[in-house]
Short mmCIF file of C-alpha atoms in Angstrom, two decimals:
data_model
loop_
_atom_site.label_atom_id
_atom_site.label_comp_id
_atom_site.label_asym_id
_atom_site.label_seq_id
_atom_site.Cartn_x
_atom_site.Cartn_y
_atom_site.Cartn_z
CA UNK A 1 41.04 112.51 223.47
CA UNK A 2 39.27 112.75 226.82
CA UNK A 3 36.01 114.68 226.33
CA UNK A 4 34.89 117.27 228.83
CA UNK A 5 32.46 116.25 231.55
CA UNK A 6 29.10 117.93 230.78
CA UNK A 7 28.22 117.94 234.49
CA UNK A 8 31.37 119.83 235.48
CA UNK A 9 31.58 123.50 234.44
CA UNK A 10 35.32 123.55 235.06
CA UNK A 11 36.04 120.49 232.91
CA UNK A 12 37.61 120.83 229.48
CA UNK A 13 38.59 118.52 226.70
CA UNK A 14 42.06 116.98 227.15
CA UNK A 15 44.22 115.81 224.27
CA UNK A 16 46.77 113.19 225.40
CA UNK A 17 49.59 112.20 223.07
CA UNK A 18 50.62 108.55 223.16
CA UNK A 19 53.75 107.19 221.49
CA UNK A 20 53.43 104.50 218.86
CA UNK A 21 54.56 100.89 219.38
CA UNK A 22 54.07 101.26 223.15
CA UNK A 23 51.40 99.66 225.31
CA UNK A 24 49.44 102.13 227.42
CA UNK A 25 46.77 101.03 229.94
CA UNK A 26 43.94 101.34 227.41
CA UNK A 27 45.76 99.62 224.53
CA UNK A 28 47.07 96.84 226.80
CA UNK A 29 43.52 96.14 227.97
CA UNK A 30 42.27 96.08 224.37
CA UNK A 31 45.02 93.61 223.44
CA UNK A 32 44.11 91.27 226.31
CA UNK A 33 40.43 91.58 225.41
CA UNK A 34 41.13 90.69 221.75
CA UNK A 35 43.15 87.60 222.76
CA UNK A 36 40.32 86.47 225.03
CA UNK A 37 37.84 86.97 222.20
CA UNK A 38 39.90 84.70 219.95
CA UNK A 39 40.06 82.12 222.74
CA UNK A 40 36.30 82.26 223.29
CA UNK A 41 35.70 81.65 219.58
CA UNK A 42 38.29 78.81 219.68
CA UNK A 43 40.31 80.39 216.87
CA UNK A 44 44.07 80.32 216.22
CA UNK A 45 45.97 83.57 216.62
CA UNK A 46 48.79 85.20 214.64
CA UNK A 47 50.40 88.31 216.16
CA UNK A 48 52.56 90.66 214.07
CA UNK A 49 54.57 92.10 216.92
CA UNK A 50 56.18 95.54 216.92
CA UNK A 51 56.21 96.89 220.48
CA UNK A 52 58.97 98.59 222.46
CA UNK A 53 57.37 97.86 225.81
CA UNK A 54 54.89 99.38 228.25
CA UNK A 55 54.50 103.00 229.19
CA UNK A 56 56.03 103.71 232.59
CA UNK A 57 54.87 107.20 233.47
CA UNK A 58 53.41 108.05 236.86
CA UNK A 59 49.92 108.53 235.40
CA UNK A 60 50.16 105.21 233.57
CA UNK A 61 51.19 103.42 236.75
CA UNK A 62 48.25 105.04 238.53
CA UNK A 63 46.00 103.80 235.69
CA UNK A 64 47.19 100.22 236.42
CA UNK A 65 49.23 99.56 233.30
CA UNK A 66 50.91 96.61 235.06
CA UNK A 67 47.56 94.97 235.78
CA UNK A 68 46.44 95.26 232.17
CA UNK A 69 49.79 93.91 231.02
CA UNK A 70 49.33 90.87 233.24
CA UNK A 71 45.92 90.32 231.63
CA UNK A 72 47.75 89.67 228.34
CA UNK A 73 49.79 86.94 230.04
CA UNK A 74 46.66 85.44 231.62
CA UNK A 75 44.96 85.35 228.22
CA UNK A 76 47.90 83.48 226.67
CA UNK A 77 48.01 80.98 229.55
CA UNK A 78 44.37 80.01 228.93
CA UNK A 79 44.74 79.81 225.14
CA UNK A 80 44.31 76.33 223.64
CA UNK A 81 44.67 76.96 219.89
CA UNK A 82 47.94 77.67 218.02
CA UNK A 83 49.50 81.08 218.67
CA UNK A 84 52.19 82.43 216.33
CA UNK A 85 54.13 85.57 217.29
CA UNK A 86 55.93 86.97 214.24
CA UNK A 87 58.33 89.92 214.20
CA UNK A 88 57.99 91.52 210.72
CA UNK A 89 60.81 93.28 208.83
CA UNK A 90 62.20 96.38 210.60
CA UNK A 91 60.07 95.60 213.68
CA UNK A 92 61.23 94.86 217.20
CA UNK A 93 60.10 93.54 220.57
CA UNK A 94 61.65 95.21 223.61
CA UNK A 95 61.24 95.56 227.35
CA UNK A 96 57.99 94.42 228.89
CA UNK A 97 56.59 93.54 225.46
CA UNK A 98 59.14 90.72 225.27
CA UNK A 99 57.99 89.46 228.67
CA UNK A 100 54.30 89.18 227.77
CA UNK A 101 54.93 87.71 224.29
CA UNK A 102 57.54 85.12 225.25
CA UNK A 103 56.59 81.66 223.96
CA UNK A 104 57.55 80.09 227.31
CA UNK A 105 54.33 81.54 228.79
CA UNK A 106 52.42 78.67 227.16
CA UNK A 107 54.88 76.40 225.40
CA UNK A 108 52.20 73.93 224.34
CA UNK A 109 50.53 76.41 221.96
CA UNK A 110 52.84 79.42 221.46
CA UNK A 111 55.65 79.75 218.92
CA UNK A 112 57.74 82.83 218.09
CA UNK A 113 59.23 83.67 214.70
CA UNK A 114 61.19 86.59 213.27
CA UNK A 115 61.81 87.99 209.82
CA UNK A 116 65.28 87.65 208.39
CA UNK A 117 65.10 91.28 207.21
CA UNK A 118 66.27 93.58 210.02
CA UNK A 119 63.94 92.35 212.75
CA UNK A 120 65.19 92.66 216.32
CA UNK A 121 64.23 91.23 219.69
CA UNK A 122 65.52 91.55 223.25
CA UNK A 123 64.67 93.04 226.62
CA UNK A 124 67.23 95.85 226.36
CA UNK A 125 67.75 97.93 223.25
CA UNK A 126 71.26 98.03 221.82
CA UNK A 127 71.94 101.56 223.11
CA UNK A 128 70.83 100.64 226.62
CA UNK A 129 72.80 97.40 226.67
CA UNK A 130 75.95 99.18 225.48
CA UNK A 131 75.53 101.85 228.15
CA UNK A 132 75.13 99.28 230.90
CA UNK A 133 77.63 96.65 229.81
CA UNK A 134 80.29 98.76 228.06
CA UNK A 135 80.87 101.94 230.03
CA UNK A 136 83.20 104.80 229.20
CA UNK A 137 86.07 103.37 231.24
CA UNK A 138 85.81 100.10 229.30
CA UNK A 139 85.75 101.95 225.98
CA UNK A 140 88.86 103.94 226.97
CA UNK A 141 90.64 100.75 227.96
CA UNK A 142 89.79 99.26 224.55
CA UNK A 143 91.13 102.38 222.81
CA UNK A 144 94.46 102.14 224.60
CA UNK A 145 94.63 98.43 223.74
CA UNK A 146 93.87 98.76 220.02
CA UNK A 147 94.80 102.26 218.77
CA UNK A 148 98.42 102.54 217.63
CA UNK A 149 98.66 106.26 218.29
CA UNK A 150 97.40 105.90 221.85
CA UNK A 151 99.77 103.02 222.47
CA UNK A 152 102.73 105.13 221.31
CA UNK A 153 101.56 108.05 223.47
CA UNK A 154 101.27 105.75 226.48
CA UNK A 155 104.79 104.47 225.88
CA UNK A 156 106.10 108.02 225.50
CA UNK A 157 104.30 109.06 228.69
CA UNK A 158 106.06 106.33 230.64
CA UNK A 159 109.44 107.51 229.38
CA UNK A 160 108.95 111.18 230.23
CA UNK A 161 110.00 112.48 233.61
CA UNK A 162 109.34 116.19 233.24
CA UNK A 163 105.87 117.11 234.47
CA UNK A 164 105.42 119.73 231.76
CA UNK A 165 106.13 117.23 229.00
CA UNK A 166 103.92 114.64 230.70
CA UNK A 167 101.10 117.19 230.86
CA UNK A 168 101.41 117.88 227.12
CA UNK A 169 101.28 114.16 226.33
CA UNK A 170 98.25 113.70 228.58
CA UNK A 171 96.49 116.50 226.69
CA UNK A 172 97.25 114.72 223.42
CA UNK A 173 95.88 111.48 224.88
CA UNK A 174 92.65 113.19 225.94
CA UNK A 175 92.23 114.77 222.49
CA UNK A 176 92.75 111.40 220.84
CA UNK A 177 90.27 109.75 223.20
CA UNK A 178 87.63 112.40 222.48
CA UNK A 179 88.18 111.97 218.75
CA UNK A 180 87.80 108.19 218.91
CA UNK A 181 84.97 108.05 221.46
CA UNK A 182 82.00 108.49 219.02
CA UNK A 183 83.39 105.78 216.72
CA UNK A 184 83.92 103.29 219.52
CA UNK A 185 80.47 104.02 220.96
CA UNK A 186 78.89 103.24 217.59
CA UNK A 187 80.88 100.04 217.35
CA UNK A 188 79.72 99.05 220.85
CA UNK A 189 76.09 99.64 219.90
CA UNK A 190 76.49 97.61 216.71
CA UNK A 191 78.10 94.78 218.67
CA UNK A 192 75.22 94.73 221.17
CA UNK A 193 72.71 94.79 218.31
CA UNK A 194 74.23 91.57 216.97
CA UNK A 195 72.79 89.81 220.04
CA UNK A 196 69.26 90.82 218.98
CA UNK A 197 69.32 89.46 215.43
CA UNK A 198 67.13 86.52 214.29
CA UNK A 199 70.20 84.30 214.00
CA UNK A 200 71.13 84.91 217.62
CA UNK A 201 67.52 84.53 218.77
CA UNK A 202 67.39 81.16 217.03
CA UNK A 203 70.73 80.12 218.56
CA UNK A 204 69.50 80.73 222.11
CA UNK A 205 66.15 79.05 221.38
CA UNK A 206 63.72 81.94 221.84
CA UNK A 207 62.32 81.64 218.29
CA UNK A 208 61.47 78.55 216.26
CA UNK A 209 63.11 79.82 213.09
CA UNK A 210 63.67 82.92 210.96
CA UNK A 211 61.06 83.29 208.20
CA UNK A 212 61.51 85.58 205.21
CA UNK A 213 58.69 88.08 204.77
CA UNK A 214 58.04 87.03 201.16
CA UNK A 215 57.58 83.41 202.27
CA UNK A 216 55.66 84.15 205.49
CA UNK A 217 52.14 83.62 204.07
CA UNK A 218 53.01 80.23 202.60
CA UNK A 219 54.95 79.10 205.66
CA UNK A 220 52.28 80.03 208.19
CA UNK A 221 49.53 78.51 206.02
CA UNK A 222 51.14 75.07 206.15
CA UNK A 223 52.33 75.54 209.73
CA UNK A 224 48.81 76.35 210.88
CA UNK A 225 47.29 73.39 209.03
CA UNK A 226 49.87 71.08 210.59
CA UNK A 227 49.35 72.50 214.08
CA UNK A 228 45.55 72.22 213.88
CA UNK A 229 45.82 68.56 212.83
CA UNK A 230 48.43 67.89 215.53
CA UNK A 231 46.33 69.58 218.22
CA UNK A 232 43.30 67.50 217.23
CA UNK A 233 45.32 64.28 217.45
CA UNK A 234 46.94 65.11 220.77
CA UNK A 235 43.52 66.03 222.21
CA UNK A 236 42.37 62.49 221.38
CA UNK A 237 45.50 61.14 223.07
CA UNK A 238 44.78 63.15 226.22
CA UNK A 239 41.18 61.90 226.27
CA UNK A 240 42.34 58.27 226.41
CA UNK A 241 43.33 58.78 230.06
CA UNK A 242 39.82 59.88 231.04
CA UNK A 243 38.54 56.29 231.31
CA UNK A 244 39.40 56.11 235.00
CA UNK A 245 40.25 58.23 237.99
CA UNK A 246 43.61 56.55 238.62
CA UNK A 247 45.20 57.44 235.27
CA UNK A 248 47.10 60.70 234.93
CA UNK A 249 46.37 62.48 231.67
CA UNK A 250 49.28 63.35 229.41
CA UNK A 251 50.17 67.03 229.17
CA UNK A 252 49.91 68.66 225.73
CA UNK A 253 53.70 68.64 225.34
CA UNK A 254 53.90 64.95 226.32
CA UNK A 255 51.16 64.12 223.83
CA UNK A 256 53.09 65.97 221.09
CA UNK A 257 56.23 64.01 221.98
CA UNK A 258 54.25 60.77 221.67
CA UNK A 259 53.04 61.82 218.21
CA UNK A 260 56.64 62.54 217.23
CA UNK A 261 57.65 59.06 218.46
CA UNK A 262 54.94 57.49 216.30
CA UNK A 263 56.12 59.56 213.35
CA UNK A 264 59.77 58.52 213.73
CA UNK A 265 58.70 54.85 213.95
CA UNK A 266 57.40 55.13 210.38
CA UNK A 267 59.91 53.73 207.83
CA UNK A 268 61.77 56.56 206.12
CA UNK A 269 60.87 59.20 208.72
CA UNK A 270 63.68 61.33 210.12
CA UNK A 271 64.13 64.20 212.58
CA UNK A 272 64.43 66.70 209.72
CA UNK A 273 61.13 65.51 208.22
CA UNK A 274 59.39 66.21 211.53
CA UNK A 275 60.08 69.92 210.92
CA UNK A 276 58.55 69.68 207.43
CA UNK A 277 54.89 70.66 207.88
CA UNK A 278 53.79 69.25 204.52
CA UNK A 279 55.45 65.90 205.27
CA UNK A 280 53.79 65.63 208.69
CA UNK A 281 50.37 66.50 207.23
CA UNK A 282 50.84 63.91 204.51
CA UNK A 283 51.85 61.33 207.13
CA UNK A 284 48.74 62.03 209.23
CA UNK A 285 46.52 61.61 206.15
CA UNK A 286 48.19 58.38 205.02
CA UNK A 287 48.40 56.86 208.49
CA UNK A 288 44.90 57.87 209.62
CA UNK A 289 43.69 54.30 210.21
CA UNK A 290 46.91 53.31 211.95
CA UNK A 291 46.71 56.38 214.19
CA UNK A 292 43.11 55.53 215.10
CA UNK A 293 44.22 52.02 216.02
CA UNK A 294 47.01 53.46 218.16
CA UNK A 295 44.46 55.65 219.97
CA UNK A 296 42.23 52.61 220.58
CA UNK A 297 45.21 50.58 221.81
CA UNK A 298 46.24 53.41 224.14
CA UNK A 299 42.70 53.62 225.53
CA UNK A 300 42.66 49.86 226.12
CA UNK A 301 45.98 50.09 227.95
CA UNK A 302 44.56 52.75 230.25
CA UNK A 303 41.46 50.62 230.94
CA UNK A 304 43.65 47.60 231.74
CA UNK A 305 45.83 49.67 234.05
CA UNK A 306 42.78 51.13 235.80
CA UNK A 307 41.25 47.68 236.45
CA UNK A 308 44.61 46.34 237.59
CA UNK A 309 45.08 49.16 240.09
CA UNK A 310 41.57 48.69 241.50
CA UNK A 311 41.85 44.93 241.95
CA UNK A 312 45.36 45.02 243.45
CA UNK A 313 44.86 48.00 245.76
CA UNK A 314 44.57 45.75 248.80
CA UNK A 315 42.16 45.83 251.75
CA UNK A 316 38.57 46.91 251.40
CA UNK A 317 39.38 48.99 248.33
CA UNK A 318 40.28 45.87 246.35
CA UNK A 319 37.19 44.00 247.57
CA UNK A 320 34.81 46.84 246.76
CA UNK A 321 36.51 47.50 243.44
CA UNK A 322 36.48 43.85 242.38
CA UNK A 323 32.81 43.40 243.31
CA UNK A 324 32.01 46.60 241.45
CA UNK A 325 33.79 45.37 238.31
CA UNK A 326 31.94 42.04 238.46
CA UNK A 327 28.60 43.75 239.00
CA UNK A 328 29.28 46.13 236.15
CA UNK A 329 30.11 43.23 233.82
CA UNK A 330 26.88 41.51 234.88
CA UNK A 331 24.78 44.57 234.13
CA UNK A 332 26.50 45.07 230.79
CA UNK A 333 25.90 41.45 229.77
CA UNK A 334 22.20 41.76 230.59
CA UNK A 335 21.97 44.66 228.15
CA UNK A 336 23.99 42.94 225.40
CA UNK A 337 22.60 40.83 222.58
CA UNK A 338 23.00 37.07 222.59
CA UNK A 339 25.70 37.23 219.94
CA UNK A 340 27.67 39.85 221.88
CA UNK A 341 27.32 37.80 225.08
CA UNK A 342 28.71 34.70 223.38
CA UNK A 343 31.62 36.70 221.97
CA UNK A 344 32.31 38.21 225.38
CA UNK A 345 32.31 34.77 227.04
CA UNK A 346 34.70 33.45 224.41
CA UNK A 347 36.96 36.43 225.06
CA UNK A 348 36.90 35.75 228.79
CA UNK A 349 37.73 32.06 228.29
CA UNK A 350 40.66 32.79 226.01
CA UNK A 351 42.04 35.62 228.19
CA UNK A 352 41.57 33.93 231.57
CA UNK A 353 42.26 30.40 230.24
CA UNK A 354 39.09 29.04 231.82
#
């Protein structure tokens, strides 16, 4: 409802009807604002998605519906906590809604799931896809290929020479085509709808897996716990590269792959266990000390690589870098205790074979 402007005598209250499950400029802006609020509070986000797209009317375009839709994408790009997009039973994601909720927007944090109970997802709805991909001429060709009566009429038409008889047979063919057309159109729609099922979405890799509605609470509870622990660990891995300017930090996806490598190196661990959230959480708890040692070892490797690059850079860079390292060691030793200095000297002697 748009209230009347008190300052304008000609203004009146306007009641605007908006369809459900469709993003309009105001609702798209509210969605983007809510996602940004979750990001500001550093909270994970679960979206129960049931949208058929964005409104495309002339007034909506004038009200910048595309801009507010892009704000949703921008909010997902900046998100750093886990984001789960779940399509509940009898819900669907279509059109532009699929574009702004696609997990590929931010693969490091976003995952999409769908219910096994009549959920659907795809850019085009089944009716639209059938209309575009399977036109009337294609349906008629299928009729003449499969229907026995039409095949016999086609054969009889080829045998007839008289134009009157041929006209009668053509009329029979048209009647048969009109009788079969609604059935074949429904079959075409059903066939196109098969491409939007959770099984097909999983096969093409747009969702992680299909989750039954009755098991969704339990699944997402353990999935969220696992993801929060994994995100905390991979953040520590990324921080190991911050010891020097010459080391490139691992991306979130690369850090997750490194964690998976560490997991598979554990005796008894398999690829299937990596998809078991409870097993991964248990592994992180049991291997906490070992993981901390791996983080320390990774940090030490980055420090070694940084010093090596500085001292072997060549020219004035190597001279300045080497003198800086020596001066830094000297300052550090002056601030160390006598016991730490003796240990450091012993470490230098054993490492440099002095």
